[in-house]
Coordinates of C-alpha atoms in Angstrom, one line a residue:
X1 CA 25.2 21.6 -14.2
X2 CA 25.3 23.4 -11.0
X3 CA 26.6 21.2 -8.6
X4 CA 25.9 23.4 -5.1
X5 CA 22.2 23.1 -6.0
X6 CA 22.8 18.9 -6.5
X7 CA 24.4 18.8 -2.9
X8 CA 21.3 21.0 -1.9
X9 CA 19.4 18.2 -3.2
X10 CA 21.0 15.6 -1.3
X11 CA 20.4 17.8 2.2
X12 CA 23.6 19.4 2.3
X13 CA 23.0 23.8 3.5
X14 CA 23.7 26.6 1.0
X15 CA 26.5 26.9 2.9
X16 CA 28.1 23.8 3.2
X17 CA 27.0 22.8 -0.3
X18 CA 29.5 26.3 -1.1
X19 CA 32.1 24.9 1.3
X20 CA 32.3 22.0 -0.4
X21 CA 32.4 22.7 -4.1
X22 CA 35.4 25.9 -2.9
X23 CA 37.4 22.8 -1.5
X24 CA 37.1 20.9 -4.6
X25 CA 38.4 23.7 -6.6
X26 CA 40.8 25.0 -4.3
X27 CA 42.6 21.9 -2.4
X28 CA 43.8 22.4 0.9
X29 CA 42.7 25.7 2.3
X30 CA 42.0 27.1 5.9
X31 CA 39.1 28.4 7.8
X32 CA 39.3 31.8 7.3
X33 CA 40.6 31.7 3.7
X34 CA 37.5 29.4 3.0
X35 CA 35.8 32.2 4.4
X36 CA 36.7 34.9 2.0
X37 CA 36.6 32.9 -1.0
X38 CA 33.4 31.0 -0.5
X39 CA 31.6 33.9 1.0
X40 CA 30.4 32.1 4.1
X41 CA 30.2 34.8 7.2
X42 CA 33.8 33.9 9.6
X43 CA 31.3 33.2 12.3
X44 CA 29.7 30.1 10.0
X45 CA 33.0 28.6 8.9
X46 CA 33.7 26.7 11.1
X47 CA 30.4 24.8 12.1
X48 CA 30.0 24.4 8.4
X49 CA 33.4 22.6 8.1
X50 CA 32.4 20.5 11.3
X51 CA 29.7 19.4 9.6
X52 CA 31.5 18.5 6.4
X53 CA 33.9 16.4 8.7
X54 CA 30.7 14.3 10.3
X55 CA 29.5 13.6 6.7
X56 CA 32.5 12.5 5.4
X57 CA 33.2 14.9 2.9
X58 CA 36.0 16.7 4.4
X59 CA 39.0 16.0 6.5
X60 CA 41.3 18.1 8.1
X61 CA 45.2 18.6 9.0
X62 CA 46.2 18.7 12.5
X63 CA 48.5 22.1 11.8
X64 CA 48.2 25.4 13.5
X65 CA 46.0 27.3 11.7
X66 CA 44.1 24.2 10.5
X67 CA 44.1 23.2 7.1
X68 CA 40.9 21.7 5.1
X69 CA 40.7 19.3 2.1
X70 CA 37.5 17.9 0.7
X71 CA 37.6 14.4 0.3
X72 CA 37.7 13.1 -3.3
X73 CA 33.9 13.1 -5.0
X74 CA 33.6 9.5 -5.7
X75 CA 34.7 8.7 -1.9
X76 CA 32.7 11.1 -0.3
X77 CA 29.5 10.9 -2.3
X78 CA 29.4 7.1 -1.3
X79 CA 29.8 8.1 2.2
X80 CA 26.9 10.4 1.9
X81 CA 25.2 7.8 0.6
X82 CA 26.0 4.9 3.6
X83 CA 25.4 8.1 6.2
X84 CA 21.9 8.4 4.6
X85 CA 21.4 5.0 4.6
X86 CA 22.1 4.2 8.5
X87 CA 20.0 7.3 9.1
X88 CA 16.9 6.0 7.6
X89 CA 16.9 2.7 8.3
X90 CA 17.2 4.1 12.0
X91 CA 14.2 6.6 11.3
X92 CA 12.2 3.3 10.1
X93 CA 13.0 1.2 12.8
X94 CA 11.5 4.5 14.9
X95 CA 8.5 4.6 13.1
X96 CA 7.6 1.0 12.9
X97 CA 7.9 0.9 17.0
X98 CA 5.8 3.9 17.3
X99 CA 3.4 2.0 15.1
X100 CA 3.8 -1.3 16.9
X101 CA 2.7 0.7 20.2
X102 CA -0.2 2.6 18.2
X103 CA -1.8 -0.7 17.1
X104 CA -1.3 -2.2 21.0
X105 CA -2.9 1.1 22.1
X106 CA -5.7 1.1 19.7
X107 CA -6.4 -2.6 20.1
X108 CA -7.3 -1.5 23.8
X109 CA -10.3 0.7 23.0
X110 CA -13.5 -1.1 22.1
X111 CA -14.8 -0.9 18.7
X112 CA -18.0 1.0 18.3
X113 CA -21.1 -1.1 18.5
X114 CA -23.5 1.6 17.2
X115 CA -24.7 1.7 14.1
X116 CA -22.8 3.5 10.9
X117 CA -23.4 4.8 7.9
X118 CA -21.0 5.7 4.8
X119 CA -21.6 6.5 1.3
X120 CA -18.4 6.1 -1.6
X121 CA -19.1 7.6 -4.6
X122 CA -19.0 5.3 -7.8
X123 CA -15.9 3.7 -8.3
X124 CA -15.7 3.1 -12.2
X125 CA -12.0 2.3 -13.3
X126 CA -9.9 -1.3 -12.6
X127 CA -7.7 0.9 -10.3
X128 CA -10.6 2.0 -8.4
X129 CA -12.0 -1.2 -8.0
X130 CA -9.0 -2.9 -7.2
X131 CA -8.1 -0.3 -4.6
X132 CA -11.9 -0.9 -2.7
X133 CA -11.4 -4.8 -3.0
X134 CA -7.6 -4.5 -1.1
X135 CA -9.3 -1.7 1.3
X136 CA -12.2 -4.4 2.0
X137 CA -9.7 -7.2 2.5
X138 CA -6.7 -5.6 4.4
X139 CA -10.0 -4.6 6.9
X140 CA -11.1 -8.1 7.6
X141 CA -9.6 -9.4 10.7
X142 CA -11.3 -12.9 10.0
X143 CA -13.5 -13.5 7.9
X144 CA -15.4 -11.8 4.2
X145 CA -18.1 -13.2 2.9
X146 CA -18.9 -12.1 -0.6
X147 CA -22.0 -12.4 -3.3
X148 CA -22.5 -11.4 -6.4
X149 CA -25.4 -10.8 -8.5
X150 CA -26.4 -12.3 -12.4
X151 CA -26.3 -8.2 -13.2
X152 CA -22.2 -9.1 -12.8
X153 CA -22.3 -12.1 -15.2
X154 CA -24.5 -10.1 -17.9
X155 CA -21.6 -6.9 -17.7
X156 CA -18.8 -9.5 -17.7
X157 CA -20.2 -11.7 -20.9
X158 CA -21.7 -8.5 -22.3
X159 CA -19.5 -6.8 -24.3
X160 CA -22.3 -3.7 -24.9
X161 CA -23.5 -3.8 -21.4
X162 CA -19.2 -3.5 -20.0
X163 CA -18.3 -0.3 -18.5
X164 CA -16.7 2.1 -20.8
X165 CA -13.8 2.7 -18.3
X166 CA -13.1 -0.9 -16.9
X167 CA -12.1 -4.0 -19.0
X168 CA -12.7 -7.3 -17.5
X169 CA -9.9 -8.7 -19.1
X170 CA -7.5 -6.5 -17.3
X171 CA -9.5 -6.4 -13.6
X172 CA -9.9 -9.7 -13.2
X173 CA -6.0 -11.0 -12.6
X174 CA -5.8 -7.7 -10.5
X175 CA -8.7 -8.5 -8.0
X176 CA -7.5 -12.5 -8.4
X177 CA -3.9 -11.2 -7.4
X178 CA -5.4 -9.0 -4.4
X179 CA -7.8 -12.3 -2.9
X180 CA -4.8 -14.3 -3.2
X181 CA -2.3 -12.1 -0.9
X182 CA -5.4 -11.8 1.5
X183 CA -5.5 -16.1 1.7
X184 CA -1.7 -16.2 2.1
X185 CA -1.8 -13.9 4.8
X186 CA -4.6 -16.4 6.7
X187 CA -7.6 -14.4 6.2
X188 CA -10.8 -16.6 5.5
X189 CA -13.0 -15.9 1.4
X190 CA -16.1 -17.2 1.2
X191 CA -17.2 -16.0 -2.6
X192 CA -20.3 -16.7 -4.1
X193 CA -20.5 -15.9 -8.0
X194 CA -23.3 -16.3 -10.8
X195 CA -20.6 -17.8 -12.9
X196 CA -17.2 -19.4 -13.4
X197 CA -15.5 -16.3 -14.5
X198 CA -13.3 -15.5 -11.7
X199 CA -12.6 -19.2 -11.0
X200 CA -10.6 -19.6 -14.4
X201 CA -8.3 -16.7 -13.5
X202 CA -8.0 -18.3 -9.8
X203 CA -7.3 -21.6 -11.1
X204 CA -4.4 -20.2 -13.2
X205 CA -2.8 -18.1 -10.8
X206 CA -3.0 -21.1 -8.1
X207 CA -0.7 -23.3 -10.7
X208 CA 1.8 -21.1 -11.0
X209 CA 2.6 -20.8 -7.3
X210 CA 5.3 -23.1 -6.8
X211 CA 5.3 -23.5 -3.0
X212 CA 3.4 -26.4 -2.2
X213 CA 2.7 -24.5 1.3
X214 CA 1.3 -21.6 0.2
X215 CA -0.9 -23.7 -1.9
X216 CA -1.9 -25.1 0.9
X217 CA -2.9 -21.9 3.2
X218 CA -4.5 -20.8 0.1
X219 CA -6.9 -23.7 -0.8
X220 CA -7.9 -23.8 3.4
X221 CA -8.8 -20.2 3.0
X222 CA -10.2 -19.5 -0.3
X223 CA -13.7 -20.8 -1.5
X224 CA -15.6 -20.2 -4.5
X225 CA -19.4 -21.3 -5.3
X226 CA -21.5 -20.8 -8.0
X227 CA -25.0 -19.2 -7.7
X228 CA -27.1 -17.6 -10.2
X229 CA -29.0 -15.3 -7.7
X230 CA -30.0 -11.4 -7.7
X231 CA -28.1 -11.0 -3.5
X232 CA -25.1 -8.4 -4.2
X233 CA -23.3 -7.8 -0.8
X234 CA -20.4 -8.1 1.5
X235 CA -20.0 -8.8 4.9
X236 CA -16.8 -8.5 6.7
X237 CA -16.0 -10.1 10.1
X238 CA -19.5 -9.9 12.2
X239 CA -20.4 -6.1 12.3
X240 CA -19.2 -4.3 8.8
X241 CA -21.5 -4.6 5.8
X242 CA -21.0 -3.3 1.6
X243 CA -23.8 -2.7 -0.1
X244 CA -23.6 -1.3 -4.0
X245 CA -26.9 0.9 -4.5
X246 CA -27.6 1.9 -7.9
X247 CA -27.7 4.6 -10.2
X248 CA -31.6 5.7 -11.1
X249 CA -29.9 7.5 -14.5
X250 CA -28.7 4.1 -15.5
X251 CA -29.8 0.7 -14.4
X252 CA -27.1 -0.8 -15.2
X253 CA -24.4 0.9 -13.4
X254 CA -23.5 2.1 -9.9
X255 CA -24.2 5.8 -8.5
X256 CA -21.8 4.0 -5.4
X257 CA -21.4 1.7 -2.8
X258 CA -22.8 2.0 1.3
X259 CA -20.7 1.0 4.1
X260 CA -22.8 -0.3 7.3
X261 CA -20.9 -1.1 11.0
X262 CA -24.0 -2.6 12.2
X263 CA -23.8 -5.9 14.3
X264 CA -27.1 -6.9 14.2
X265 CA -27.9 -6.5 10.1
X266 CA -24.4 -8.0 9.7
X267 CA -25.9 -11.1 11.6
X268 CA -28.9 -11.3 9.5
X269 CA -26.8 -10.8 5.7
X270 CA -24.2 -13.7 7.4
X271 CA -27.7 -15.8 7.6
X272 CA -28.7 -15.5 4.2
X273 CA -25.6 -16.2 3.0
X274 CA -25.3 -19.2 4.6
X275 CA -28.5 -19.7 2.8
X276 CA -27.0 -19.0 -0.3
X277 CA -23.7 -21.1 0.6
X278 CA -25.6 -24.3 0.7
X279 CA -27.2 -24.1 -2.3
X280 CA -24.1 -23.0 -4.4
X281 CA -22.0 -25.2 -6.6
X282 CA -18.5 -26.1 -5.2
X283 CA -15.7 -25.4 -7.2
X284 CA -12.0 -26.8 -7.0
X285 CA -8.8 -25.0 -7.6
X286 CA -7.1 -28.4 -8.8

């Protein structure tokens, strides 16, 4: 196995990657005798050893000329390793202040109030449609409001009508795991579905969590009601609407799904759902 090309691996230079692996083989050496030996130009020597010293993978004798040994591979990896270590936890700690000051910048601009439009195309596997329910949640600030159609309950209790790429079975503890980790973090679910499906799968997950406190925060901010009705949509906070549209080629799937920042239409979907809330059948997770 060619080592030099390992320690390139690590971030070491051709050069000091050569330096090393001479020192290894040769023991104690000086500068210019590395030189010859290893190949590495006189006038690269020494910052290459210098280097080697910060790293911890060579030392040096105080003697005149001075003499080089590399530190023994077991020692000297290890310190690679802690040097590595120390450096990236201080890059993170970098770039989690320079996010802390993005978000405080950002939060000082004012969203848009305008009216937008976006279209996604269909999204037809579980990991697609777990990925757009955790990109719906982790958007809310406050509150999601969701409703979903019979068309849902006829493809979940229809084996022939199912999706060839997306199994119920396997989807539903995903997008149960995702609306749980959006309740512990204190965001408020309002769901209304045609049928009990997703409130079995809920129910089970919720019993296993032993913290009594996280229970808690959960069952404050996580509601489920059930309501045969044709209303498919989500509406997040007060201005950002989901809307799936259908595919014309095939009535029973999805061509994709239409995002809409619109304040106004958000207020009007949020009134119909309240609508809908009323007449819906409470559930209990208990």
């Amino acid at each position: 196995m060619d080592n030099e090309r390992l320690l390139r691996d690590l971030g070491l230079t051709k050069y000091e990657s050569s330096a090393y692996s001479t020192l290894i083989k040769e023991g104690v050496t000086g500068a210019q005798e590395l030189s010859r030996i290893s190949g590495i130009p006189v006038g690269k020597i020494y910052e290459v050893l210098s280097n080697l010293n910060n790293m911890g993978l060579v030392e040096f004798q105080r003697s005149r000329p001075r003499k080089y040994r590399a530190i023994k591979p077991e020692v000297a990896l290890d310190n690679l390793y802690t040097r590595k270590e120390e450096n990236t936890k201080s890059e993170l700690e970098s770039f989690k202040l320079k996010i802390s000051e993005l978000k405080d910048s950002f939060s000082d601009s004012n969203y848009p109030d305008h009216t937008e439009i976006k279209f996604w195309s269909t999204l037809i596997g579980e990991e697609d449609i777990v990925k757009s329910i955790k990109n719906t949640l982790d958007e809310t600030e406050n509150e999601t409001l969701h409703v979903k159609s019979m068309k849902v309950k006829e493809v979940m209790e229809s084996k022939s009508k199912r999706h060839k790429d997306f199994n119920p079975d396997i989807l539903l503890p995903l997008v149960t795991d995702e609306f749980i980790r959006a309740a512990k973090s204190g965001i408020s679910i309002k769901m209304l579905l045609p049928a009990d499906f997703f409130v079995n799968h809920l129910k089970e997950k919720y019993n296993q969590i032993p913290d009594t406190d996280i229970k808690k925060m959960i069952k404050e901010n996580l509601e489920v009601r059930i309501l045969e009705c044709d209303y498919d949509f989500v509406v997040i906070d007060d201005n950002v609407v989901y809307i799936p549209i259908p595919d014309p080629l095939n009535p029973d799937g999805l061509l994709g799904e239409m995002k809409m920042i619109d304040k106004e239409y958000a207020e009007k979907l949020r009134r119909k759902y309240e609508e809908l809330w009323a007449r819906g059948k409470r559930t209990v997770l208990e």
